[in-house]
Amino acid sequence: MANSKKSLKNSKKATNSVAHPLLLQLSHFLSSHLKPNTQLLLALSGGLDSTLLLHLLALARQTIPFELHAMHVHHGLSANADKWAEFCMQQCQTLNVPIQIAHVNVDKNSKLGIEAVARQLRYQALFNTQSNGTVPDFIVTAHHQDDQAETLLLQLFRGAGVKGLSSMAAIDEPRRLMRPLLDVSRKTLQEYAELHNIQWCDDESNDNTQYERNFVRHEVMPILQLRYPAVQSVLARTASHLAEANDLLDTLAKVDAEHLLHDNSLCLQGLSALDVPRAKNLLRWWFSQNQLSMPTSEHLTEIIQQLLNAKPDANLNIQLQHLSLKRYQQRAYLCRDQVSKPFDMVWNGEPSLMLPNGDQLQFQQVTGSGLALKHGMTKLRITNRDGGERFKPDVLRPTRTLKHLLQEANIPPWQREHMPLIYWHDTLALVPVIGIAHELQAAEHEQGLEVTWHELTV
């Protein structure tokens, strides 16, 4: 239900809204980080923090050019969930902010716990949303200083490393996340809401100390505040220091990756030359670039041992959330697990063609390479391997089995299984990575059709 607070006179309220330091602080933050006409999507729960941020952003856009949208994720976990959704719609209608309501189904029996599952589904809904066919530049959340301090403590209790302890960043470019209130205490937010008669919804689950964050907020933090009154700001400052340290570790990882990482595969010989802490740092950075959650330190040590000590012919396959870590020919790969299903498609001149497994073929006319267009390259047939194919991309070498050519090119076995083959009539005309049938190759000054295979990696 909405929680009404006493208001001052309307004339005084309008003046204070414009001059209030909180609005000035937010406006300065937005001016520093937004390009003109940036599209923001606010995660709106209806609680104090996000509702207040909605009002502040609606005011800020009067002087800063950006597009504001909101999304409320309806988890269906509370008897009041429908009322919260209705409240959010009313607030957005009043402020002229477009809003979407996303319904999700939370598995209450998940081993991850209700909190984690709900958070995962919430972010999935936010990151998958589009407005008029465009993806928002930033997902905006109302995390504040108290949240930052609680997150640091929770990560500390879990034995997190520097990356975990650095907690949340005000701007997270890779994930398109923006948290403009991280330097603001919850007390300041509540004072502003009461001053301007802003209403919000109270979620009864916020008082349930069975949830980890609520336990820290209601049981641990008050005790710490008795001895250390400024504990929230101090912990938030510590998180900021750790974020700087993490930036340095990321810089070191990028230096190592420049020499060892190519096409999302890692050179194991180079990895073995690093000391263990530096090797772990590189793997953490690589995993983070592929949107993977961080494994524990013990698990990371085990992963390194398996990668470096497995027998050359070992079929190493380590599951890491949505990707698998595989090893082949002294390189480690992060790739999707996929089941190869037979497919048979026809290309009719489109610039690109999506394959059933999510991979994509792109077609481009070029000069001096590719399939010679003089042969009339229309209605190319695309299919997957059937076994026993023979191919001759080099006029000076004999025809050989495709299997032999793929092995010679060090193509990993899992890539061979779903590699698309391109036929012209009954002739195997092109095999990505391997080449073009010698008799169909465009000469130096001839027009050709270049076909590029893009694998869906994440």
mmCIF file of N, CA and C in Angstrom, residues 358-411:
data_model
loop_
_atom_site.group_PDB
_atom_site.id
_atom_site.type_symbol
_atom_site.label_atom_id
_atom_site.label_comp_id
_atom_site.label_asym_id
_atom_site.label_seq_id
_atom_site.Cartn_x
_atom_site.Cartn_y
_atom_site.Cartn_z
ATOM 1 N N GLY A 358 21.179 -20.612 -34.053
ATOM 2 C CA GLY A 358 21.479 -19.246 -33.656
ATOM 3 C C GLY A 358 22.706 -18.667 -34.334
ATOM 4 N N ASP A 359 23.518 -19.505 -35.002
ATOM 5 C CA ASP A 359 24.655 -18.994 -35.769
ATOM 6 C C ASP A 359 24.141 -18.181 -36.958
ATOM 7 N N GLN A 360 25.026 -17.411 -37.563
ATOM 8 C CA GLN A 360 24.617 -16.559 -38.682
ATOM 9 C C GLN A 360 25.636 -16.629 -39.811
ATOM 10 N N LEU A 361 25.133 -16.646 -41.041
ATOM 11 C CA LEU A 361 25.973 -16.537 -42.225
ATOM 12 C C LEU A 361 25.736 -15.165 -42.850
ATOM 13 N N GLN A 362 26.822 -14.473 -43.168
ATOM 14 C CA GLN A 362 26.709 -13.179 -43.837
ATOM 15 C C GLN A 362 27.290 -13.281 -45.241
ATOM 16 N N PHE A 363 26.629 -12.636 -46.188
ATOM 17 C CA PHE A 363 26.991 -12.715 -47.601
ATOM 18 C C PHE A 363 27.309 -11.307 -48.106
ATOM 19 N N GLN A 364 28.438 -11.169 -48.799
ATOM 20 C CA GLN A 364 28.854 -9.856 -49.284
ATOM 21 C C GLN A 364 29.575 -9.999 -50.620
ATOM 22 N N GLN A 365 29.226 -9.138 -51.579
ATOM 23 C CA GLN A 365 29.913 -9.150 -52.866
ATOM 24 C C GLN A 365 31.250 -8.434 -52.739
ATOM 25 N N VAL A 366 32.304 -9.065 -53.255
ATOM 26 C CA VAL A 366 33.666 -8.523 -53.184
ATOM 27 C C VAL A 366 34.329 -8.705 -54.541
ATOM 28 N N THR A 367 35.537 -8.204 -54.659
ATOM 29 C CA THR A 367 36.312 -8.376 -55.888
ATOM 30 C C THR A 367 37.582 -9.153 -55.585
ATOM 31 N N GLY A 368 37.822 -10.195 -56.363
ATOM 32 C CA GLY A 368 39.075 -10.931 -56.264
ATOM 33 C C GLY A 368 39.097 -12.052 -55.250
ATOM 34 N N SER A 369 37.977 -12.384 -54.651
ATOM 35 C CA SER A 369 37.927 -13.502 -53.710
ATOM 36 C C SER A 369 36.496 -13.991 -53.585
ATOM 37 N N GLY A 370 36.317 -15.069 -52.829
ATOM 38 C CA GLY A 370 34.977 -15.613 -52.643
ATOM 39 C C GLY A 370 34.558 -16.547 -53.770
ATOM 40 N N LEU A 371 33.285 -16.898 -53.765
ATOM 41 C CA LEU A 371 32.709 -17.742 -54.819
ATOM 42 C C LEU A 371 32.531 -16.913 -56.092
ATOM 43 N N ALA A 372 33.062 -17.390 -57.202
ATOM 44 C CA ALA A 372 32.990 -16.641 -58.463
ATOM 45 C C ALA A 372 31.542 -16.483 -58.911
ATOM 46 N N LEU A 373 31.095 -15.230 -59.012
ATOM 47 C CA LEU A 373 29.701 -14.985 -59.381
ATOM 48 C C LEU A 373 29.421 -15.287 -60.844
ATOM 49 N N LYS A 374 30.465 -15.435 -61.635
ATOM 50 C CA LYS A 374 30.255 -15.730 -63.061
ATOM 51 C C LYS A 374 29.560 -17.076 -63.255
ATOM 52 N N HIS A 375 29.631 -17.941 -62.218
ATOM 53 C CA HIS A 375 28.960 -19.245 -62.322
ATOM 54 C C HIS A 375 27.471 -19.145 -62.012
ATOM 55 N N GLY A 376 27.018 -17.956 -61.593
ATOM 56 C CA GLY A 376 25.601 -17.802 -61.270
ATOM 57 C C GLY A 376 25.282 -18.350 -59.891
ATOM 58 N N MET A 377 25.902 -17.784 -58.870
ATOM 59 C CA MET A 377 25.741 -18.291 -57.503
ATOM 60 C C MET A 377 24.404 -17.863 -56.909
ATOM 61 N N THR A 378 23.356 -18.553 -57.296
ATOM 62 C CA THR A 378 22.033 -18.295 -56.735
ATOM 63 C C THR A 378 21.504 -19.578 -56.112
ATOM 64 N N LYS A 379 20.616 -19.391 -55.157
ATOM 65 C CA LYS A 379 19.990 -20.523 -54.462
ATOM 66 C C LYS A 379 21.038 -21.519 -53.948
ATOM 67 N N LEU A 380 21.981 -20.984 -53.201
ATOM 68 C CA LEU A 380 22.962 -21.860 -52.555
ATOM 69 C C LEU A 380 22.275 -22.683 -51.476
ATOM 70 N N ARG A 381 22.702 -23.913 -51.356
ATOM 71 C CA ARG A 381 22.114 -24.811 -50.355
ATOM 72 C C ARG A 381 23.041 -24.884 -49.147
ATOM 73 N N ILE A 382 22.473 -24.682 -47.966
ATOM 74 C CA ILE A 382 23.258 -24.727 -46.731
ATOM 75 C C ILE A 382 22.749 -25.875 -45.877
ATOM 76 N N THR A 383 23.668 -26.723 -45.465
ATOM 77 C CA THR A 383 23.300 -27.873 -44.641
ATOM 78 C C THR A 383 24.457 -28.184 -43.695
ATOM 79 N N ASN A 384 24.243 -29.152 -42.802
ATOM 80 C CA ASN A 384 25.338 -29.515 -41.900
ATOM 81 C C ASN A 384 26.007 -30.801 -42.375
ATOM 82 N N ARG A 385 27.065 -31.188 -41.703
ATOM 83 C CA ARG A 385 27.855 -32.347 -42.127
ATOM 84 C C ARG A 385 27.057 -33.633 -42.025
ATOM 85 N N ASP A 386 27.281 -34.471 -43.018
ATOM 86 C CA ASP A 386 26.634 -35.777 -43.037
ATOM 87 C C ASP A 386 27.660 -36.885 -42.829
ATOM 88 N N GLY A 387 28.940 -36.543 -43.038
ATOM 89 C CA GLY A 387 30.014 -37.530 -42.899
ATOM 90 C C GLY A 387 30.459 -38.022 -44.266
ATOM 91 N N GLY A 388 31.767 -38.188 -44.443
ATOM 92 C CA GLY A 388 32.300 -38.727 -45.694
ATOM 93 C C GLY A 388 32.517 -37.704 -46.791
ATOM 94 N N GLU A 389 32.263 -36.397 -46.509
ATOM 95 C CA GLU A 389 32.447 -35.375 -47.546
ATOM 96 C C GLU A 389 33.925 -35.284 -47.946
ATOM 97 N N ARG A 390 34.149 -34.975 -49.225
ATOM 98 C CA ARG A 390 35.494 -34.775 -49.743
ATOM 99 C C ARG A 390 35.565 -33.375 -50.349
ATOM 100 N N PHE A 391 36.752 -32.762 -50.267
ATOM 101 C CA PHE A 391 36.845 -31.351 -50.613
ATOM 102 C C PHE A 391 38.249 -31.048 -51.132
ATOM 103 N N LYS A 392 38.334 -30.105 -52.107
ATOM 104 C CA LYS A 392 39.621 -29.718 -52.677
ATOM 105 C C LYS A 392 39.677 -28.200 -52.833
ATOM 106 N N PRO A 393 40.113 -27.492 -51.770
ATOM 107 C CA PRO A 393 40.210 -26.037 -51.863
ATOM 108 C C PRO A 393 41.505 -25.563 -52.532
ATOM 109 N N ASP A 394 42.501 -26.439 -52.605
ATOM 110 C CA ASP A 394 43.805 -26.072 -53.157
ATOM 111 C C ASP A 394 44.049 -26.878 -54.433
ATOM 112 N N VAL A 395 44.181 -26.183 -55.574
ATOM 113 C CA VAL A 395 44.340 -26.869 -56.851
ATOM 114 C C VAL A 395 45.636 -27.682 -56.896
ATOM 115 N N LEU A 396 46.623 -27.311 -56.089
ATOM 116 C CA LEU A 396 47.912 -28.000 -56.109
ATOM 117 C C LEU A 396 47.959 -29.215 -55.184
ATOM 118 N N ARG A 397 46.889 -29.448 -54.452
ATOM 119 C CA ARG A 397 46.871 -30.584 -53.529
ATOM 120 C C ARG A 397 45.707 -31.496 -53.877
ATOM 121 N N PRO A 398 45.803 -32.778 -53.529
ATOM 122 C CA PRO A 398 44.746 -33.717 -53.908
ATOM 123 C C PRO A 398 43.468 -33.500 -53.104
ATOM 124 N N THR A 399 42.386 -34.053 -53.623
ATOM 125 C CA THR A 399 41.121 -34.045 -52.891
ATOM 126 C C THR A 399 41.278 -34.887 -51.628
ATOM 127 N N ARG A 400 40.794 -34.338 -50.502
ATOM 128 C CA ARG A 400 40.899 -35.070 -49.245
ATOM 129 C C ARG A 400 39.557 -35.064 -48.519
ATOM 130 N N THR A 401 39.465 -35.893 -47.498
ATOM 131 C CA THR A 401 38.218 -35.909 -46.727
ATOM 132 C C THR A 401 38.114 -34.617 -45.930
ATOM 133 N N LEU A 402 36.882 -34.162 -45.747
ATOM 134 C CA LEU A 402 36.664 -32.945 -44.965
ATOM 135 C C LEU A 402 37.116 -33.159 -43.519
ATOM 136 N N LYS A 403 36.925 -34.355 -43.018
ATOM 137 C CA LYS A 403 37.362 -34.674 -41.663
ATOM 138 C C LYS A 403 38.857 -34.404 -41.506
ATOM 139 N N HIS A 404 39.650 -34.840 -42.482
ATOM 140 C CA HIS A 404 41.102 -34.635 -42.425
ATOM 141 C C HIS A 404 41.435 -33.151 -42.487
ATOM 142 N N LEU A 405 40.738 -32.396 -43.337
ATOM 143 C CA LEU A 405 41.000 -30.967 -43.482
ATOM 144 C C LEU A 405 40.673 -30.204 -42.190
ATOM 145 N N LEU A 406 39.577 -30.588 -41.538
ATOM 146 C CA LEU A 406 39.184 -29.931 -40.298
ATOM 147 C C LEU A 406 40.186 -30.209 -39.183
ATOM 148 N N GLN A 407 40.664 -31.447 -39.131
ATOM 149 C CA GLN A 407 41.678 -31.795 -38.135
ATOM 150 C C GLN A 407 42.973 -31.030 -38.396
ATOM 151 N N GLU A 408 43.343 -30.928 -39.653
ATOM 152 C CA GLU A 408 44.567 -30.232 -40.034
ATOM 153 C C GLU A 408 44.493 -28.755 -39.678
ATOM 154 N N ALA A 409 43.303 -28.200 -39.763
ATOM 155 C CA ALA A 409 43.104 -26.779 -39.442
ATOM 156 C C ALA A 409 42.892 -26.550 -37.945
ATOM 157 N N ASN A 410 42.983 -27.631 -37.145
ATOM 158 C CA ASN A 410 42.816 -27.531 -35.686
ATOM 159 C C ASN A 410 41.461 -26.959 -35.283
ATOM 160 N N ILE A 411 40.426 -27.325 -36.035
ATOM 161 C CA ILE A 411 39.066 -26.929 -35.671
ATOM 162 C C ILE A 411 38.604 -27.829 -34.529
#
